[in-house]
Amino acid sequence: KLKPINMAVQIKTVITKSDFKTFARFANKLYKGSKYYVPSMPMDDLETFDRNKNAAFEFSEAEFYLAYKDGKPVGRVAAIVNNKANQTWNVKQVRFGWFDFIDDLEVSKALLDAVIAFGKSKGMNQIAGPLGFTDFDPEGMLVDGFDRICTMALFHNHPYYPEHMKKHGYVKETGWLEYRLTIPAEVPERLKKLSQVVLERYNLKLVKKTKAQVKRENYGQKIFELINQTYSGLYGFSLLSPKQIDQFVDTYLSVINMNLLAFIENQEGELIGAAITMPSIAKALQKCNGEILPFGWWHLLKAMYWKPTDTLELLLIGVRPDYQNKAINSVLCVDIMENCHKMGFKYAETNANLEDNTKIQAMWASFEKEQHKKRWIFAKEI
């Protein structure tokens, strides 16, 4: 049933399968033909929105809304309460995510007002976003770098988005920086030596794993337990549950090229550092507009395995807290550079680094880099 907001805009709560399909594909239609937007995969998004399939619903509540004008969908938004994150950070926050809309202030306000109403019904006193259920969902609104292609893991948005937020009274809560790294023709000798010294000084070893080994040794769980330890102090993070970890192992490690993963173990065989990277599939997603069928799978497999682009995406990088500040990142940097040389990558995209996360930003010191995009979280009291 449509809820009238005013004579022009109506908000519909997403309930039916048809509505969810409209919701999942809205941004891909809004941005179709854009050189910079990277389509999401509706098939994956629909699983994220499914209460029976997304393990984040163990501790989260959500509603999804579509905005209509003249009978046509003109915007979408998800309203999410992550109870675990709220408890961790001692806040009463409702998140807005998957927020897309035409350049119409009434549309954006109506969608945000729907999120606020949901939040108030759950006892929340703050709204913030764009955020997903967890850090593994797209987050942050682009405020700079609108003329650069997005990565697979993040959203592109029009320049009018942040202008709408400001006009509606929202302010910056926190921000992320993104870098494009140029891979040097050779690994710097200084970095090679430092990496070797670190391995010897702390009795560490760089290891590679096959998919069979990952499954046999339960290594996927070790990776995401490391991520839990590494990311626990970062903005809005909530510890991944065992069920979530199982889902991410299936999602990431079932399709990824294991040659592009690096693991560091200590002398006890404990995982203390990891880097998960993959070839950019941004242009492949643009070619198929995020759809696997009928031939989208061909473009994706080609980009991942047969004919990768010249750009590598740095998905996850983590070092166990008790091993941080010991130059462990140098080992991962050397491995990333060597993989790039073997597979012909010339550039790497960092995805989003929190502005105050100086440790991860310091990791890029050995690369020629361009800080080319910025993202903000917008918030206000409700």
Coordinates of C-alpha atoms in Angstrom, one line a residue:
K1 CA 0.0 0.0 0.0
L2 CA 1.3 3.4 -0.9
K3 CA 1.7 5.9 2.0
P4 CA 1.0 9.5 0.7
I5 CA 3.7 11.9 1.8
N6 CA 2.4 14.8 -0.3
M7 CA 0.6 15.2 -3.6
A8 CA 3.8 14.5 -5.5
V9 CA 5.6 11.7 -3.7
Q10 CA 4.4 8.4 -2.3
I11 CA 6.4 5.9 -0.2
K12 CA 5.8 2.2 -0.6
T13 CA 7.1 -0.3 1.9
V14 CA 8.8 -3.1 0.0
I15 CA 7.1 -6.5 0.8
T16 CA 6.5 -8.5 -2.4
K17 CA 9.1 -10.3 -4.5
S18 CA 8.3 -7.9 -7.4
D19 CA 8.9 -4.9 -5.1
F20 CA 12.2 -6.3 -4.0
K21 CA 13.3 -6.8 -7.6
T22 CA 12.3 -3.2 -8.4
F23 CA 14.3 -2.0 -5.3
A24 CA 17.4 -4.1 -6.2
R25 CA 17.5 -2.9 -9.8
F26 CA 16.6 0.8 -9.2
A27 CA 20.1 2.2 -9.1
N28 CA 21.2 0.2 -12.1
K29 CA 18.4 1.8 -14.1
L30 CA 19.0 5.2 -12.7
Y31 CA 22.7 5.2 -13.7
K32 CA 22.5 3.1 -16.8
G33 CA 25.1 4.3 -19.3
S34 CA 27.2 6.1 -16.7
K35 CA 30.9 5.9 -17.2
Y36 CA 31.6 5.9 -13.5
Y37 CA 28.8 3.9 -11.8
V38 CA 29.5 0.2 -11.4
P39 CA 26.2 -1.8 -11.3
S40 CA 25.5 -4.0 -8.3
M41 CA 24.5 -7.6 -8.9
P42 CA 20.7 -7.7 -8.1
M43 CA 21.0 -11.5 -7.5
D44 CA 23.4 -10.9 -4.7
D45 CA 21.5 -7.9 -3.4
L46 CA 18.2 -9.8 -3.1
E47 CA 20.0 -12.4 -0.9
T48 CA 21.3 -9.5 1.3
F49 CA 17.7 -8.2 1.7
D50 CA 16.3 -11.7 2.4
R51 CA 15.6 -12.2 6.1
N52 CA 16.0 -15.9 5.7
K53 CA 19.4 -15.7 3.9
N54 CA 21.3 -12.8 5.4
A55 CA 22.8 -13.8 8.8
A56 CA 22.9 -10.1 9.8
F57 CA 19.2 -10.4 10.5
E58 CA 20.2 -12.3 13.6
F59 CA 20.9 -9.0 15.2
S60 CA 19.4 -6.5 12.8
E61 CA 15.9 -5.2 11.9
A62 CA 15.2 -3.5 8.6
E63 CA 12.5 -2.1 6.3
F64 CA 12.9 -1.1 2.7
Y65 CA 11.1 1.7 0.9
L66 CA 10.5 2.8 -2.7
A67 CA 9.5 6.3 -3.6
Y68 CA 7.0 6.8 -6.5
K69 CA 6.1 9.9 -8.4
D70 CA 3.5 9.9 -11.2
G71 CA 3.3 6.1 -10.8
K72 CA 7.0 5.6 -11.5
P73 CA 9.8 4.6 -9.0
V74 CA 12.0 7.6 -8.3
G75 CA 14.0 6.5 -5.3
R76 CA 14.8 3.8 -2.8
V77 CA 16.2 3.4 0.7
A78 CA 16.8 0.8 3.4
A79 CA 16.2 1.5 7.1
I80 CA 18.4 -0.6 9.3
V81 CA 18.9 -1.0 13.0
N82 CA 22.0 -3.0 13.8
N83 CA 21.4 -3.8 17.4
K84 CA 24.8 -5.4 17.9
A85 CA 26.6 -2.3 16.6
N86 CA 24.4 0.0 18.7
Q87 CA 25.3 -2.0 21.8
T88 CA 29.0 -2.0 20.9
W89 CA 29.2 1.7 20.3
N90 CA 26.5 2.7 22.9
V91 CA 24.3 4.6 20.4
K92 CA 20.7 4.4 19.4
Q93 CA 21.2 4.8 15.6
V94 CA 19.0 3.9 12.7
R95 CA 21.0 3.5 9.5
F96 CA 20.0 4.4 6.0
G97 CA 21.5 2.5 3.1
W98 CA 21.0 1.6 -0.6
F99 CA 19.9 5.3 -0.9
D100 CA 19.3 6.4 -4.4
F101 CA 17.0 9.0 -5.9
I102 CA 16.3 11.4 -8.7
D103 CA 17.3 15.1 -8.2
D104 CA 14.2 16.1 -6.3
L105 CA 14.4 17.3 -2.8
E106 CA 10.9 16.1 -2.0
V107 CA 11.8 12.6 -3.0
S108 CA 15.0 12.4 -0.9
K109 CA 13.3 14.0 2.1
A110 CA 10.3 11.6 1.9
L111 CA 12.7 8.6 1.8
L112 CA 14.8 9.9 4.8
D113 CA 11.6 10.7 6.7
A114 CA 10.5 7.1 6.3
V115 CA 13.8 5.9 7.8
I116 CA 13.4 8.3 10.7
A117 CA 9.9 7.1 11.4
F118 CA 11.1 3.5 11.4
G119 CA 14.0 4.5 13.7
K120 CA 11.8 6.3 16.1
S121 CA 9.4 3.3 16.3
K122 CA 12.5 1.2 17.4
G123 CA 13.5 3.8 20.0
M124 CA 16.4 5.3 18.0
N125 CA 17.5 9.0 18.5
Q126 CA 20.0 9.3 15.6
I127 CA 20.0 8.6 11.8
A128 CA 23.3 8.0 9.9
G129 CA 24.3 6.7 6.6
P130 CA 24.8 5.5 3.9
L131 CA 25.5 2.4 5.9
G132 CA 24.6 -1.3 5.3
F133 CA 24.0 -4.1 7.8
T134 CA 27.7 -4.5 8.3
D135 CA 31.1 -3.1 7.0
F136 CA 30.9 -5.7 4.2
D137 CA 28.0 -3.8 2.6
P138 CA 28.6 -0.6 0.6
E139 CA 28.8 2.4 2.8
G140 CA 29.7 6.1 2.5
M141 CA 28.3 8.8 0.1
L142 CA 30.7 10.0 -2.5
V143 CA 31.5 13.7 -1.9
D144 CA 34.5 14.1 -4.2
G145 CA 35.7 12.1 -7.2
F146 CA 32.5 12.0 -9.2
D147 CA 34.4 11.7 -12.4
R148 CA 36.2 8.5 -11.4
I149 CA 35.0 5.0 -11.9
C150 CA 33.8 3.3 -8.7
T151 CA 35.0 0.0 -7.4
M152 CA 32.9 -3.2 -7.2
A153 CA 32.5 -2.9 -3.4
L154 CA 31.3 0.7 -3.2
F155 CA 28.6 2.9 -4.7
H156 CA 28.9 5.8 -7.1
N157 CA 26.5 8.6 -6.7
H158 CA 25.6 11.9 -8.4
P159 CA 27.0 15.2 -7.1
Y160 CA 23.5 16.3 -6.1
Y161 CA 23.3 13.6 -3.4
P162 CA 25.5 15.3 -0.7
E163 CA 23.8 18.6 -1.6
H164 CA 20.5 17.1 -0.7
M165 CA 21.8 15.8 2.6
K166 CA 23.1 19.3 3.6
K167 CA 19.8 20.9 2.6
H168 CA 18.0 18.4 4.8
G169 CA 20.1 19.3 7.8
Y170 CA 22.5 16.4 7.9
V171 CA 26.2 16.9 8.8
K172 CA 29.4 14.9 8.3
E173 CA 29.8 12.1 10.9
T174 CA 33.0 10.5 9.6
G175 CA 34.8 10.1 6.2
W176 CA 36.8 7.7 4.1
L177 CA 39.6 8.3 1.5
E178 CA 40.2 6.2 -1.5
Y179 CA 43.5 5.9 -3.4
R180 CA 44.6 4.7 -6.8
L181 CA 48.1 3.2 -6.5
T182 CA 50.6 2.9 -9.4
I183 CA 52.5 -0.4 -9.2
P184 CA 56.2 0.2 -9.5
A185 CA 58.0 -1.6 -12.3
E186 CA 60.2 -3.4 -9.7
V187 CA 59.7 -4.0 -6.0
P188 CA 61.9 -1.4 -4.2
E189 CA 65.0 -3.1 -2.8
R190 CA 64.5 -1.3 0.5
L191 CA 61.0 -2.8 0.9
K192 CA 62.3 -6.2 0.0
K193 CA 64.9 -6.1 2.7
L194 CA 62.5 -4.7 5.2
S195 CA 60.0 -7.5 4.5
Q196 CA 62.7 -10.2 4.9
V197 CA 63.9 -8.6 8.2
V198 CA 60.4 -8.6 9.5
L199 CA 59.8 -12.2 8.7
E200 CA 63.1 -13.3 10.4
R201 CA 62.8 -11.0 13.4
Y202 CA 59.4 -12.2 14.4
N203 CA 59.7 -15.8 13.2
L204 CA 56.9 -15.3 10.6
K205 CA 56.2 -17.0 7.3
L206 CA 54.3 -15.9 4.2
V207 CA 52.0 -18.7 3.1
K208 CA 49.7 -19.4 0.2
K209 CA 46.7 -21.7 0.3
T210 CA 44.6 -23.6 -2.3
K211 CA 40.8 -23.7 -2.0
A212 CA 41.1 -27.3 -0.9
Q213 CA 43.4 -26.4 1.9
V214 CA 41.2 -23.5 3.0
K215 CA 38.3 -25.8 3.2
R216 CA 40.2 -28.7 4.9
E217 CA 42.0 -26.5 7.4
N218 CA 38.9 -24.3 8.2
Y219 CA 41.1 -21.4 7.1
G220 CA 38.3 -19.2 5.9
Q221 CA 37.0 -18.9 9.5
K222 CA 40.5 -17.9 10.6
I223 CA 40.6 -15.2 8.0
F224 CA 37.4 -13.5 9.2
E225 CA 38.3 -14.0 12.8
L226 CA 41.4 -12.0 12.0
I227 CA 39.2 -9.4 10.4
N228 CA 37.1 -9.2 13.5
Q229 CA 40.2 -8.6 15.6
T230 CA 41.7 -6.0 13.1
Y231 CA 38.6 -4.0 12.4
S232 CA 36.9 -4.1 15.9
G233 CA 37.9 -0.5 16.7
L234 CA 36.8 1.0 13.4
Y235 CA 33.7 3.2 13.0
G236 CA 30.5 1.3 13.3
F237 CA 32.0 -2.1 13.1
S238 CA 30.1 -5.0 14.7
L239 CA 31.8 -8.4 15.2
L240 CA 30.9 -11.0 12.6
S241 CA 29.0 -13.9 13.9
P242 CA 29.9 -17.5 13.1
K243 CA 27.0 -17.7 10.7
Q244 CA 28.1 -14.5 9.0
I245 CA 31.6 -15.8 8.7
D246 CA 30.3 -19.0 7.0
Q247 CA 28.4 -16.9 4.5
F248 CA 31.4 -14.7 3.7
V249 CA 33.7 -17.7 3.3
D250 CA 31.2 -19.1 0.7
T251 CA 30.8 -15.7 -1.0
Y252 CA 34.4 -14.6 -1.3
L253 CA 36.5 -17.7 -1.3
S254 CA 34.4 -19.8 -3.6
V255 CA 35.1 -17.5 -6.6
I256 CA 38.4 -15.7 -5.8
N257 CA 41.8 -16.4 -7.4
M258 CA 43.8 -17.9 -4.5
N259 CA 47.0 -16.7 -6.1
L260 CA 46.0 -13.2 -5.1
L261 CA 45.6 -13.9 -1.4
A262 CA 48.5 -13.7 1.0
F263 CA 48.6 -15.0 4.6
I264 CA 51.2 -14.5 7.3
E265 CA 51.5 -17.0 10.1
N266 CA 53.6 -16.9 13.3
Q267 CA 55.8 -19.8 14.6
E268 CA 52.8 -21.3 16.3
G269 CA 50.9 -21.4 13.0
E270 CA 48.5 -18.7 14.0
L271 CA 47.2 -16.4 11.3
I272 CA 48.4 -12.8 12.1
G273 CA 48.1 -11.0 8.7
A274 CA 46.2 -11.4 5.5
A275 CA 45.6 -9.6 2.2
I276 CA 42.6 -10.5 -0.1
T277 CA 42.8 -8.9 -3.5
M278 CA 41.1 -9.5 -6.9
P279 CA 41.1 -8.2 -10.4
S280 CA 38.8 -5.3 -10.9
I281 CA 35.5 -6.5 -12.4
A282 CA 34.1 -2.9 -12.6
K283 CA 34.0 -2.7 -16.4
A284 CA 32.7 -6.3 -16.7
L285 CA 29.8 -5.3 -14.4
Q286 CA 29.1 -2.3 -16.6
K287 CA 29.0 -4.5 -19.7
C288 CA 26.3 -6.8 -18.2
N289 CA 24.6 -4.1 -16.0
G290 CA 25.1 -6.4 -13.0
E291 CA 23.1 -9.3 -14.5
I292 CA 24.5 -12.8 -14.6
L293 CA 22.1 -14.0 -17.3
P294 CA 22.1 -14.4 -20.1
F295 CA 25.8 -13.7 -20.8
G296 CA 26.9 -11.6 -17.8
W297 CA 28.8 -14.6 -16.3
W298 CA 31.0 -14.6 -19.4
H299 CA 32.2 -11.0 -18.9
L300 CA 32.8 -11.6 -15.1
L301 CA 34.8 -14.9 -15.6
K302 CA 36.8 -13.2 -18.4
A303 CA 37.7 -10.3 -16.1
M304 CA 38.5 -12.5 -13.1
Y305 CA 40.5 -15.3 -14.8
W306 CA 41.1 -15.1 -18.5
K307 CA 41.7 -11.5 -19.4
P308 CA 42.0 -9.3 -16.3
T309 CA 42.1 -5.5 -16.6
D310 CA 45.2 -3.6 -15.6
T311 CA 43.7 -2.8 -12.1
L312 CA 43.7 -4.8 -8.9
E313 CA 41.2 -4.2 -6.1
L314 CA 42.4 -4.4 -2.5
L315 CA 39.4 -5.9 -0.8
L316 CA 40.6 -6.8 2.7
I317 CA 43.9 -6.2 4.5
G318 CA 44.4 -7.0 8.2
V319 CA 47.1 -7.4 10.7
R320 CA 46.4 -8.8 14.2
P321 CA 46.5 -5.9 16.7
D322 CA 49.4 -7.3 18.7
Y323 CA 51.5 -7.5 15.5
Q324 CA 50.7 -4.0 14.3
N325 CA 53.4 -1.3 14.4
K326 CA 56.0 -3.9 13.5
A327 CA 56.1 -3.3 9.7
I328 CA 54.1 -6.5 9.0
N329 CA 52.5 -4.5 6.2
S330 CA 55.8 -4.5 4.3
V331 CA 55.4 -8.3 3.8
L332 CA 52.0 -7.9 2.3
C333 CA 53.0 -4.9 0.1
V334 CA 55.9 -7.0 -1.4
D335 CA 53.5 -9.9 -2.1
I336 CA 50.9 -7.5 -3.7
M337 CA 53.6 -6.0 -5.9
E338 CA 55.0 -9.3 -7.0
N339 CA 51.5 -10.6 -7.8
C340 CA 50.9 -7.5 -9.9
H341 CA 54.0 -8.1 -11.9
K342 CA 53.2 -11.7 -12.5
M343 CA 49.6 -11.0 -13.7
G344 CA 50.2 -7.7 -15.5
F345 CA 48.4 -5.3 -13.1
K346 CA 49.6 -1.7 -13.3
Y347 CA 47.3 -0.1 -10.7
A348 CA 45.5 -1.0 -7.5
E349 CA 42.4 0.5 -5.9
T350 CA 42.3 0.7 -2.1
N351 CA 38.6 0.9 -1.6
A352 CA 37.6 3.1 1.4
N353 CA 40.1 3.9 4.2
L354 CA 38.8 5.8 7.2
E355 CA 40.3 9.3 7.4
D356 CA 41.7 8.6 10.9
N357 CA 43.0 5.2 10.1
T358 CA 46.6 6.3 9.7
K359 CA 48.0 2.7 9.9
I360 CA 46.3 1.6 6.7
Q361 CA 47.1 4.8 4.9
A362 CA 50.8 4.4 5.9
M363 CA 50.8 1.1 4.1
W364 CA 50.6 2.9 0.7
A365 CA 53.8 4.9 1.4
S366 CA 55.8 2.7 -0.9
F367 CA 53.5 3.3 -3.9
E368 CA 53.1 6.3 -6.1
K369 CA 49.5 7.2 -5.2
E370 CA 46.6 9.5 -6.0
Q371 CA 43.9 10.2 -3.4
H372 CA 41.1 10.5 -5.8
K373 CA 37.8 9.9 -4.0
K374 CA 36.2 10.9 -0.7
R375 CA 33.1 9.5 1.1
W376 CA 31.2 10.8 4.1
I377 CA 28.7 9.4 6.5
F378 CA 25.9 12.0 7.1
A379 CA 24.0 12.0 10.4
K380 CA 21.6 14.0 12.5
E381 CA 19.6 13.7 15.7
I382 CA 16.0 12.6 15.4

